[in-house]
Coordinates of C-alpha atoms and ligand atoms in Angstrom, one line a residue:
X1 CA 55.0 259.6 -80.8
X2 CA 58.4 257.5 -80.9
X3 CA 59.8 254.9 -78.9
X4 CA 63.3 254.2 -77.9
X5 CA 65.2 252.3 -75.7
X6 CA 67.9 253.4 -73.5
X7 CA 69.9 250.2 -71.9
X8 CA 72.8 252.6 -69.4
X9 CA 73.1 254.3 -66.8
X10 CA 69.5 257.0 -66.5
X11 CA 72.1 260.0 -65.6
X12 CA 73.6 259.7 -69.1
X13 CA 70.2 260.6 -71.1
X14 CA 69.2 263.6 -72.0
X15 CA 65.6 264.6 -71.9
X16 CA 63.2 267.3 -70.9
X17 CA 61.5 265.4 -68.3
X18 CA 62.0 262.0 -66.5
X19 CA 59.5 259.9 -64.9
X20 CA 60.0 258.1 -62.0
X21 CA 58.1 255.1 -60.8
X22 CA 56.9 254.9 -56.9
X23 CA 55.7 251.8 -55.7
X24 CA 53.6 252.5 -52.5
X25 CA 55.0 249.3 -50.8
X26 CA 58.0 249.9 -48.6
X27 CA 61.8 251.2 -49.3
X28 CA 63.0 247.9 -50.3
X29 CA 60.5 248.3 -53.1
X30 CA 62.1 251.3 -54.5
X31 CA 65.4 250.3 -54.8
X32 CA 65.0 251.9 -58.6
X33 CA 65.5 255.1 -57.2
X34 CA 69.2 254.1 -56.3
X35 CA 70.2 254.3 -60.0
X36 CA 69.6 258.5 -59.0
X37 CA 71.7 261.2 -57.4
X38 CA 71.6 260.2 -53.6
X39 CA 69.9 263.8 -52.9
X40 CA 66.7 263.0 -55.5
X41 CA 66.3 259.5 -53.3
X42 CA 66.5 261.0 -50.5
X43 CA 64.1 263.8 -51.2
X44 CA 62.0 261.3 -52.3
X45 CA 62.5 259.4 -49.3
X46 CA 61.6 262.2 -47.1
X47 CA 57.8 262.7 -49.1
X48 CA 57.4 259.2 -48.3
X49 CA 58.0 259.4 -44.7
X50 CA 56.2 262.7 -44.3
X51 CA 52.6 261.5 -46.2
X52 CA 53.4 263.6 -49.2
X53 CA 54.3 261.4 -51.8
X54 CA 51.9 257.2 -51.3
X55 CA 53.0 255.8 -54.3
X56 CA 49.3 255.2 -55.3
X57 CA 48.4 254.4 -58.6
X58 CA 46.8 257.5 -60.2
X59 CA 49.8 259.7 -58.1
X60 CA 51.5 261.9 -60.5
X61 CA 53.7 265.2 -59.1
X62 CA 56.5 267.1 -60.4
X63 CA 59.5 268.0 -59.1
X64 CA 62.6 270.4 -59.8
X65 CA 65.4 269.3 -59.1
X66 CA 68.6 270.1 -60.6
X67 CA 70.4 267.3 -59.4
X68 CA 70.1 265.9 -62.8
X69 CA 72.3 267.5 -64.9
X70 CA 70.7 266.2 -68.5
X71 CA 66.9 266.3 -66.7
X72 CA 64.9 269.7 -66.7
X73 CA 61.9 268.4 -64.6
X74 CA 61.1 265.0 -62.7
X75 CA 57.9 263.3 -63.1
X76 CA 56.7 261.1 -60.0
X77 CA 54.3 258.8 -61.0
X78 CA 52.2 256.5 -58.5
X79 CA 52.9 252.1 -59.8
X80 CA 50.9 250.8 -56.4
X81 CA 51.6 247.8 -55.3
X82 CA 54.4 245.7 -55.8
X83 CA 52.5 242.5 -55.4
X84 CA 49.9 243.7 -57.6
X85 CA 52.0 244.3 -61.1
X86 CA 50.7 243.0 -64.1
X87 CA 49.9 243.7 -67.2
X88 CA 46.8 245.7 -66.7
X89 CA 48.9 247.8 -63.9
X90 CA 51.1 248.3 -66.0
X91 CA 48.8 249.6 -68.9
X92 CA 47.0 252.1 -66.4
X93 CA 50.4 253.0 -65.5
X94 CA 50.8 253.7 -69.1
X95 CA 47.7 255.8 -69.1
X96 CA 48.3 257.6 -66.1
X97 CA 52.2 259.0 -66.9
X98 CA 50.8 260.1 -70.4
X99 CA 47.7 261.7 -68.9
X100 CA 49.9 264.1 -66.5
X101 CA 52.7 264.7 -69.4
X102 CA 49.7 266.0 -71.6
X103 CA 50.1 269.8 -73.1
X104 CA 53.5 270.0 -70.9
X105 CA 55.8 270.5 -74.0
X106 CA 58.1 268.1 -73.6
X107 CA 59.9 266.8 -76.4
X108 CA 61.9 264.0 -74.9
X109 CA 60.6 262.0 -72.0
X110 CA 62.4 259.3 -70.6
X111 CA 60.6 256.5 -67.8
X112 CA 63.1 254.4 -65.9
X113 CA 61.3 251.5 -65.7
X114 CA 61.9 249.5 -62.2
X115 CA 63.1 245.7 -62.6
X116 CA 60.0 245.2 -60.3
X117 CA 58.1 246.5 -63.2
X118 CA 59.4 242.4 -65.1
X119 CA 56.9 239.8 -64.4
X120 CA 58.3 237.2 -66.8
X121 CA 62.3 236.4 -68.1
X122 CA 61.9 238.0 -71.1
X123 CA 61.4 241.6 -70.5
X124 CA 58.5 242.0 -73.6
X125 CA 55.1 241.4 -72.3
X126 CA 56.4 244.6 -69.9
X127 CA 57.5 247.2 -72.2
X128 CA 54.7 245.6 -74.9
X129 CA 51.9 246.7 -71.8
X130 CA 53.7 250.4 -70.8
X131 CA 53.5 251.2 -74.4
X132 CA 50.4 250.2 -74.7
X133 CA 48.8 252.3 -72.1
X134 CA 51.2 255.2 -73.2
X135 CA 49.4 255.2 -77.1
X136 CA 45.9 254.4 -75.9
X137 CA 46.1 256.8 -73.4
X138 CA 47.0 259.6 -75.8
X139 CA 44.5 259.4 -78.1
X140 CA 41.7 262.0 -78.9
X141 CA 39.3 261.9 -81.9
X142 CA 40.1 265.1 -83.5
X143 CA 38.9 265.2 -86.9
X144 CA 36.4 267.5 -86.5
X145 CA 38.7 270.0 -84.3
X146 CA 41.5 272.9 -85.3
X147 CA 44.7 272.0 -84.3
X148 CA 44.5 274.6 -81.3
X149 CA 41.9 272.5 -79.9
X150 CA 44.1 269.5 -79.7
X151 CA 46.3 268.1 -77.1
X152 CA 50.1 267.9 -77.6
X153 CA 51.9 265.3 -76.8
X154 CA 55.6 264.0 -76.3
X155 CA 57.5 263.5 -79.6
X156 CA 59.6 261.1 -77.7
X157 CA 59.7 258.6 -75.3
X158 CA 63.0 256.5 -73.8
X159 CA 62.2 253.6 -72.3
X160 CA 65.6 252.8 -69.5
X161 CA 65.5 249.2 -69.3
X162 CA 65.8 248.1 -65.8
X163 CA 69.4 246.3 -65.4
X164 CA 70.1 242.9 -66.8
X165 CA 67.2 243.0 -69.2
X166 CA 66.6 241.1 -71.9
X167 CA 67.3 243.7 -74.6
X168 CA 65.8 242.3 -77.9
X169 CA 62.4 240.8 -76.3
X170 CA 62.5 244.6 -74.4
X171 CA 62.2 246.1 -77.9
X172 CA 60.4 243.7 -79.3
X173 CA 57.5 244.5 -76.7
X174 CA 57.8 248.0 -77.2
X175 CA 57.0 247.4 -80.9
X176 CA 54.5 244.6 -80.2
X177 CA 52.7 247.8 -78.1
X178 CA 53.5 250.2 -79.9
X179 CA 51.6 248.5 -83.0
X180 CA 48.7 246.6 -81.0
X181 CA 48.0 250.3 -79.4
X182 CA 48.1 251.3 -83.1
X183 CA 45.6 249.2 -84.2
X184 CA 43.6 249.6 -81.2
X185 CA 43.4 253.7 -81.9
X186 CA 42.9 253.1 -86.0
X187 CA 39.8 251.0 -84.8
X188 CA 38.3 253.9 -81.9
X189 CA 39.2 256.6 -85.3
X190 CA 36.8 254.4 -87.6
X191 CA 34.0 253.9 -84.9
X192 CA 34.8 257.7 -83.8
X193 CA 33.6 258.6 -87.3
X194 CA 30.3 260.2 -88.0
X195 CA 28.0 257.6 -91.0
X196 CA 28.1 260.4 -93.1
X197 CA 31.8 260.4 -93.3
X198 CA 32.4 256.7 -92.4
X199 CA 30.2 255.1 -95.5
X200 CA 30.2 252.0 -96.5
X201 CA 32.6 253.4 -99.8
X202 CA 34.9 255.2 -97.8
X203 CA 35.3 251.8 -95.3
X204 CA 36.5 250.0 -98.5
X205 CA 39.1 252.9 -99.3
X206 CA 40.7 252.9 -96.0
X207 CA 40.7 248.9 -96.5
X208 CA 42.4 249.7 -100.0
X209 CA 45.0 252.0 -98.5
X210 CA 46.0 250.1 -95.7
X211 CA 46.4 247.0 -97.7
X212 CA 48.9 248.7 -99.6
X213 CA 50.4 250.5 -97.0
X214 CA 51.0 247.6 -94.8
X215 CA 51.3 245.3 -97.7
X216 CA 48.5 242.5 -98.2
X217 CA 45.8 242.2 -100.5
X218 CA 42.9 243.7 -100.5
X219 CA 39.8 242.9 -102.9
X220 CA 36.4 244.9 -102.8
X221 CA 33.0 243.1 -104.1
X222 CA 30.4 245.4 -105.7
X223 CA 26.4 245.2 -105.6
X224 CA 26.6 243.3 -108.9
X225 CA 29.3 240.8 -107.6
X226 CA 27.6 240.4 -104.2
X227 CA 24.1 239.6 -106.7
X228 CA 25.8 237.0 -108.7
X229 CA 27.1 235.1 -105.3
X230 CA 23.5 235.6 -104.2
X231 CA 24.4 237.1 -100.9
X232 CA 20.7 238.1 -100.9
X233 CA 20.5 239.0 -96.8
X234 CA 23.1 241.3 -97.3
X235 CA 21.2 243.0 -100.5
X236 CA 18.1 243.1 -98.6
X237 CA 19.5 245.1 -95.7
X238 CA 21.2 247.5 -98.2
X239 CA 18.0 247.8 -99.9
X240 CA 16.5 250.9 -98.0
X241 CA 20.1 252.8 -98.7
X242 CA 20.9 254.7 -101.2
X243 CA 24.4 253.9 -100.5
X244 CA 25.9 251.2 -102.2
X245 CA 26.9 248.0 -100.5
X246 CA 30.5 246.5 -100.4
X247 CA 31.9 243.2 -99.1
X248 CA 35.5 243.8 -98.5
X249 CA 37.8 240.9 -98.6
X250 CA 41.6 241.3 -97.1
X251 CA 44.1 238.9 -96.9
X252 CA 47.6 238.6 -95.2
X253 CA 49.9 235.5 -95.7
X254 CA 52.5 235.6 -93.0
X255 CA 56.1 234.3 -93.3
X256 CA 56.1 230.2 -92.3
X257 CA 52.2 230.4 -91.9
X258 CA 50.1 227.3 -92.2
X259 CA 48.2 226.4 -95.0
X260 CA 44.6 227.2 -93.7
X261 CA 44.1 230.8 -92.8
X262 CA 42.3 232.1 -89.9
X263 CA 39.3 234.0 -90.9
X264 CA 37.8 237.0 -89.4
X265 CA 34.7 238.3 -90.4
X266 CA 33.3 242.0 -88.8
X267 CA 30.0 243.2 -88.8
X268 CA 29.9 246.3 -91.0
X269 CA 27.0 248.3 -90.1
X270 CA 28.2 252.4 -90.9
X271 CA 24.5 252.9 -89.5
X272 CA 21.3 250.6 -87.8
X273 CA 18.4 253.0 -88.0
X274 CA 16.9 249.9 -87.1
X275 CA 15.2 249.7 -90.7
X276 CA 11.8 250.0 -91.2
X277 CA 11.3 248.2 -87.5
X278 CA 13.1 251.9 -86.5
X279 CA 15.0 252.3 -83.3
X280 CA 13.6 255.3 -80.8
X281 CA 15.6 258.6 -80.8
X282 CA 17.2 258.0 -78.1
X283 CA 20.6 257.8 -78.4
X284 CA 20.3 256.6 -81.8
X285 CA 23.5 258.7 -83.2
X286 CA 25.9 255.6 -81.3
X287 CA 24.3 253.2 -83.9
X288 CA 27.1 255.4 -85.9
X289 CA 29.3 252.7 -83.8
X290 CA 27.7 249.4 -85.6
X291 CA 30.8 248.8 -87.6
X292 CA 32.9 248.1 -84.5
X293 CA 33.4 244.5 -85.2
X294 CA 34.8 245.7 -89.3
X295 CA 36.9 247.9 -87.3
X296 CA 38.6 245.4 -85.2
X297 CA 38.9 242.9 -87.8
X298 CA 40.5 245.8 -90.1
X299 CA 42.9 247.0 -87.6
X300 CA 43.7 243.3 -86.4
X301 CA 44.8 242.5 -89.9
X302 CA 46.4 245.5 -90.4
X303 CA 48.6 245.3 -87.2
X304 CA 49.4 241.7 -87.8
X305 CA 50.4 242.7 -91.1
X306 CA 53.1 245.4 -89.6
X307 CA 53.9 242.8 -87.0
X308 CA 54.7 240.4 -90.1
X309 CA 52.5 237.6 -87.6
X310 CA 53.4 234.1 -88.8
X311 CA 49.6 233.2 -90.1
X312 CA 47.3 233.5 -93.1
X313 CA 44.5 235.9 -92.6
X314 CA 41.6 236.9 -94.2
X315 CA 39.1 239.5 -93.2
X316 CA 35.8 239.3 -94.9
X317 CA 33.9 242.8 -94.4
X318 CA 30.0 242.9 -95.5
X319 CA 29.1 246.8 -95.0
X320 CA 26.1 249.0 -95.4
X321 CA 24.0 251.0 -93.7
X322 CA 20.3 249.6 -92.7
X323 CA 17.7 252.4 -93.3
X324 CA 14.2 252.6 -94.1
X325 CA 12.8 253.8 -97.1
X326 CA 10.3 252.9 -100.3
X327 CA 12.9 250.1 -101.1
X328 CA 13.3 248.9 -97.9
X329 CA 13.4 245.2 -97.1
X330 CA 10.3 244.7 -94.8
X331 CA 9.6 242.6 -91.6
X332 CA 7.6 239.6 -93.0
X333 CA 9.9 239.3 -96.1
X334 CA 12.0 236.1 -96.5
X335 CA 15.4 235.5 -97.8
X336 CA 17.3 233.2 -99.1
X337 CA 20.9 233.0 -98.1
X338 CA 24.5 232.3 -99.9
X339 CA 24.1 229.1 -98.7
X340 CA 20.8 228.2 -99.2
X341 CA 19.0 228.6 -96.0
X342 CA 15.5 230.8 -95.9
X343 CA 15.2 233.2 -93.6
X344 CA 12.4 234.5 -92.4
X345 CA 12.7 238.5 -91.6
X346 CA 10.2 239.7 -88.3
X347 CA 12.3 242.5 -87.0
X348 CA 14.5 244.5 -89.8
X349 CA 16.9 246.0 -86.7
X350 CA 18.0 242.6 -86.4
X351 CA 20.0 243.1 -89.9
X352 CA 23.7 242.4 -88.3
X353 CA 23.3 238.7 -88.2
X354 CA 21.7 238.9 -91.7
X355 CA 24.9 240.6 -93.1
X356 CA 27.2 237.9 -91.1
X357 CA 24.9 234.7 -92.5
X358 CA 26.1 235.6 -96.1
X359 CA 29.7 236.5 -95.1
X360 CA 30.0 233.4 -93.0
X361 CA 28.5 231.3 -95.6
X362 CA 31.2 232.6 -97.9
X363 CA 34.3 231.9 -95.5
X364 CA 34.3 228.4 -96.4
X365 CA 35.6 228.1 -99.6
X366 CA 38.3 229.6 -98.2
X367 CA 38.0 226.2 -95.6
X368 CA 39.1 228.6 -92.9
X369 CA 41.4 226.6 -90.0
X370 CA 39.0 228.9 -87.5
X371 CA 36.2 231.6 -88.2
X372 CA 36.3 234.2 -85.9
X373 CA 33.5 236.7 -86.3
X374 CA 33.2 239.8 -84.3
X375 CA 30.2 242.4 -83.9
X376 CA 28.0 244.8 -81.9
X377 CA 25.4 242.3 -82.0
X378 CA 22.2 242.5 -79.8
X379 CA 21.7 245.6 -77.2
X380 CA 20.9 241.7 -75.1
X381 CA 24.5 241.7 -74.6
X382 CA 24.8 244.6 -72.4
X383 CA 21.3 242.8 -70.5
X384 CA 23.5 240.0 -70.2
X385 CA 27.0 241.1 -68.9
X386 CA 26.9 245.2 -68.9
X387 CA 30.1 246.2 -69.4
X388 CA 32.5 244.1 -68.6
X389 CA 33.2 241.7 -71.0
X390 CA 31.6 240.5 -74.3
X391 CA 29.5 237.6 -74.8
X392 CA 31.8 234.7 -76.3
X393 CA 30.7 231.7 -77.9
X394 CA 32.7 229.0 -79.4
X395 CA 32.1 225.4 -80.5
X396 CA 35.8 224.0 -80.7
X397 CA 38.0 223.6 -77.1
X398 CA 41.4 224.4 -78.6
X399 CA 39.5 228.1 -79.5
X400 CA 38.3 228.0 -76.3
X401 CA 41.4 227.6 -74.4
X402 CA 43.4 230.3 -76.3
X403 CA 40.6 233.2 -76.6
X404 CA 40.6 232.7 -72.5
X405 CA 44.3 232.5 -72.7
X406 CA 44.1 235.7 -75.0
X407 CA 41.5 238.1 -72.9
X408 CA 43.4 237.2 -70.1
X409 CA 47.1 238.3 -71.6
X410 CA 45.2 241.3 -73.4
X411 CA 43.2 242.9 -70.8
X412 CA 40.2 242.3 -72.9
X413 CA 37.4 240.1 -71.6
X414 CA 34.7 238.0 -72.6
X415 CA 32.6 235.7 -71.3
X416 CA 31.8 232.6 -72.4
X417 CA 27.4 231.7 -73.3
X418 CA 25.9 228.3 -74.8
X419 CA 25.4 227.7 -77.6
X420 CA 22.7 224.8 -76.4
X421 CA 19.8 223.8 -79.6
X422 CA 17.2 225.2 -77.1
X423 CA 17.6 228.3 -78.8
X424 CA 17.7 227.0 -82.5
X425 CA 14.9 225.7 -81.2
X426 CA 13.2 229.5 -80.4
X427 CA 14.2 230.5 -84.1
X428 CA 12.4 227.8 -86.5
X429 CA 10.1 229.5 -88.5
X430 CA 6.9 228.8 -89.3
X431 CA 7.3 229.6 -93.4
X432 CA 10.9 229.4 -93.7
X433 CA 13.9 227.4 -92.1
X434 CA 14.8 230.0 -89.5
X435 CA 13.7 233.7 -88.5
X436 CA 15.7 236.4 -87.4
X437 CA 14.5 237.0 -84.1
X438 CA 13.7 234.7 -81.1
X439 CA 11.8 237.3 -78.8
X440 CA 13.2 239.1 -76.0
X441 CA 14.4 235.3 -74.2
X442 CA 18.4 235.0 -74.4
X443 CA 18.4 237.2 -77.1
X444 CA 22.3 237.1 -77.3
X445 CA 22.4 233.6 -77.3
X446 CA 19.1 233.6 -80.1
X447 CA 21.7 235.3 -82.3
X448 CA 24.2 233.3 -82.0
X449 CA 22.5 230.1 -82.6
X450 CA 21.3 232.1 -85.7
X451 CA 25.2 232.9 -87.0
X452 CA 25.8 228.8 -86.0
X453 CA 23.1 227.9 -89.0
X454 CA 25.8 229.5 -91.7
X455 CA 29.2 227.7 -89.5
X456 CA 29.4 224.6 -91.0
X457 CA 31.8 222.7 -89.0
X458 CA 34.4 225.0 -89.1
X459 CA 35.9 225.7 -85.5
X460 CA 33.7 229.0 -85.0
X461 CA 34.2 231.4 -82.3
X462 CA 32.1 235.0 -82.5
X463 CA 32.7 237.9 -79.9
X464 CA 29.0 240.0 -79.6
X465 CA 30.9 243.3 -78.6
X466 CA 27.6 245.7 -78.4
X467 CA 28.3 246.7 -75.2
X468 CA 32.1 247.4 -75.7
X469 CA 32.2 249.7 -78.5
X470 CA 31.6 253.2 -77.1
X471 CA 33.9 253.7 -73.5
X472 CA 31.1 255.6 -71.2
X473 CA 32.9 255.8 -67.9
X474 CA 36.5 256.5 -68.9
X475 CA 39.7 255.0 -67.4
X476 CA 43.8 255.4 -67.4
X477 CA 44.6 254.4 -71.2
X478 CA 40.5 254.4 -71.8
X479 CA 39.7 258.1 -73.1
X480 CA 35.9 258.1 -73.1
X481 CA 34.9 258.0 -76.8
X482 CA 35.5 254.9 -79.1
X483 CA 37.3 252.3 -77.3
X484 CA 38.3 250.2 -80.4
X485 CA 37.4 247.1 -78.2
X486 CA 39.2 243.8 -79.4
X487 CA 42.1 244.5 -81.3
X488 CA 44.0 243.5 -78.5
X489 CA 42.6 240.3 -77.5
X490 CA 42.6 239.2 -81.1
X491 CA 46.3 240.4 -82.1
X492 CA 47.2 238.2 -78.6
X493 CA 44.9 235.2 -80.0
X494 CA 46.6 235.8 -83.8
X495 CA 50.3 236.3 -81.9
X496 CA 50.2 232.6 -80.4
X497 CA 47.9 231.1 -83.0
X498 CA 48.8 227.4 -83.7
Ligands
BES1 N1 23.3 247.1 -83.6 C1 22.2 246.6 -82.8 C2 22.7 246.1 -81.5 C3 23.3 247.1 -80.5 C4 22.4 247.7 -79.6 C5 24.6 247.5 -80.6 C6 23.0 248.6 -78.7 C7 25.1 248.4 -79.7 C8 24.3 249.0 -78.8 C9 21.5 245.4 -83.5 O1 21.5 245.5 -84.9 C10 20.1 245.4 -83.1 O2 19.4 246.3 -83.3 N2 19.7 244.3 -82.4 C11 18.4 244.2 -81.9 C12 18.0 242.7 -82.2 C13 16.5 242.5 -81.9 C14 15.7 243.3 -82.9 C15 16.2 241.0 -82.0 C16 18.4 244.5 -80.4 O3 19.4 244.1 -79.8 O4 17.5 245.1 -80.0
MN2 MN1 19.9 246.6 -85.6
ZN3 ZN1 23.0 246.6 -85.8

């Protein structure tokens, strides 16, 4: 799908179908329909008055009218409230347009976008949050379908700039979108992937091609490399695979970036059997989904890479599968850490924060200006919060301040949990300096304080997304499926990074 922008008059473009915004305030909100042939307002006027048209978001009904003489078909789309624009709205409003254009056959659509739609002077966090919901909401994991099976969509949509707008932050939103939805749908493809397509090999050569793609390095450590670092959690999980393990390192230096890159790190899991501590049956194909936090990190860099972000980023991606076998690493075992700390191992499905303890350790001889670390951590989280927001912690207050600052702009929440020594406490071990469970107790926050042993005293924050990575219920610009959780809020945290 392409975007343009269209700054005259609506009447002059040409397309095969034209959506029209309907606030389901009063008249005075509408005034957008002014820029129309009187009869169209009017019309719509009249559906108003009579209970047929409420402007409700979710509202979507075509009309014919050939009043416009470049306009085939007329697309009335519910905005709700006036009072109640925002981002979000306007992401769902997105959603919603592309949902009701879907199979119609429409090459060209055009939106005219009411200057009620603005929320700010410069015209970019709006268009950036239409496009948005506009790509998320038109994505369908298809792989495994023939092309009859899949939905057809728009080639091409004009965005009509409301008047006096801000024409260079309006397009630069609509790119900002267009790429951050991008990112977001690359991540929901790599979670949407089956393990025995999605392997820890093929996870490297998707890193490999969009490094050079998108132009920034990309570096891929093998099983012998990993052994000479003495990432020895990480061999141990990979030890009941037949798969070999990879730790993937990418790195983006943006124009007039600081010194100190930002690091993020992304739990690679392509599948948690659980180990030889096995998960039930249950639902055990979503653990298919325990790369979620590689695949944000991935698509982050790769989007900030496109959006040629002023900061230095690396990506550090440990990735294997965790499976039982004769090789198997066992509960009982201990390890010993890049940086020296012994773990002891009681519960093998607790692997993730075993992968992140080596990759952590390794981020500082990069001496990171922040360590970010995302992943579907503990099944504690969705205990915790359900899903609503991920469990964030964080140990620094300027981190603090602009992940809030960054869920809140994105759409994407978290929450913030302690990181109080009460639970280092519940993980000394008995043999070895810490083990890598803490009982059923907090076990979000146990993990954390785990991840905090392999820190340093690097500003840290880490985003447990284990609820977030599959969407169950389904929403405007959230096809159920994949929801490539935090590429957003992290591309908004990397976008205003100081
Ligand atoms: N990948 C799982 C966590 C998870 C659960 C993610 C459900 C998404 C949905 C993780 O590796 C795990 O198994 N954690 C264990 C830890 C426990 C053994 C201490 C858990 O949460 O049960
Ligand atoms: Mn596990
Ligand atoms: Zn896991």
């Amino acid at each position: 799908m392409q975007f343009k922008s269209h700054t005259q008059a609506p009447a002059r473009l040409k397309s095969d179908c034209m959506v029209i915004p309907l606030f389901s305030d009063d008249a005075r909100s509408n005034q957008h329909l002014k820029a129309l042939p009187k009869n169209i307002e009017n019309r719509v006027k009249s559906m108003v008055s009579r209970g047929v048209l409420s402007g409700k978001a979710g509202e979507t009904v075509y009309l014919q009218d050939d009043s416009i003489k470049n306009t085939d078909m007329l697309l009335i789309c519910g905005a709700g409230s006036v009072k109640q624009i925002d981002r979000e709205s306007l992401r769902v409003f997105g959603g919603n347009m592309i949902t009701a254009l879907k199979n119609r056959k429409f090459k060209t659509v055009s939106l005219l976008i009411p200057d009620k739609f603005n929320m700010d002077k410069d015209h970019s966090a709006m268009s950036q949050s239409i496009v948005e919901g506009i790509v998320l909401g038109s994505y369908e994991y298809t792989r495994y379908k023939d092309a009859k099976q899949r939905s057809k969509w728009p080639e091409r949509i004009v965005l009509i700039a409301p008047q006096k707008t801000n024409k260079p932050s309006f397009e630069d939103g609509i790119k900002t979108g267009r790429i951050a939805g991008w990112g977001q749908n690359l991540s929901r493809e790599l979670i949407g992937h089956p393990s025995n397509y999605l392997t820890p090999q093929e996870m490297a050569r998707v890193c490999r091609n969009l490094a050079k793609q998108y132009k920034f390095q990309c570096k891929v450590l093998s099983e012998a490399q990993i052994a000479r670092l003495k990432m020895n959690c990480l061999l141990a999980v990979n030890a009941g695979s037949d798969k070999p393990v990879h730790f993937i390192i990418m790195s983006y230096k943006g124009p007039r970036a600081p010194q100190k890159p930002v690091c993020l790190v992304g739990k690679g899991i392509t599948f948690d059997s659980g180990g030889i501590s096995i998960k039930p049956a249950a639902n055990m194909d979503e653990m298919k989904g325990d790369m979620g936090g590689a695949a944000c990190v991935i698509a982050s860099i790769a989007s900030a890479a496109q959006l040629k972000l002023p900061v230095n980023l690396v990506a550090l991606v440990p990735t294997t599968e965790n499976l039982p076998s004769g090789s198997a690493y066992k509960p009982g075992d201990v390890l010993t850490a890049l940086n020296g700390v012994t773990v002891e191992v009681l519960n093998t499905d607790a692997e993730g924060r075993l992968i992140l303890a080596d990759a952590l350790a390794y981020s500082h001889r990069l001496k990171p200006a922040a360590i970010i670390d995302v992943a579907t951590l503990t099944g504690a989280a969705k205990i915790a919060l359900g899903f609503a927001a991920a469990a964030f912690f964080v140990n620094n207050d300027k981190l603090r301040k602009q992940f809030n600052q960054a869920a809140d702009n994105s759409g994407e929440r978290i929450w913030e949990m302690p990181l109080w020594k009460d639970y280092q406490e519940q993980i000394k071990s008995s043999i070895a300096d810490i083990k890598n469970t803490g009982g059923r107790p907090a076990g979000t926050c146990t993990a954390a304080a785990f991840l905090n042993n392999f820190t340093g005293d690097f500003p840290w924050a880490h985003i447990d997304m284990a609820a977030l990575d599959v969407e169950y219920k389904g929403g405007a610009y959230k096809p159920k499926g994949s929801s490539g959780y935090g590429v957003r809020l992290i591309l908004e945290f990397l976008r205003n990074w100081k």
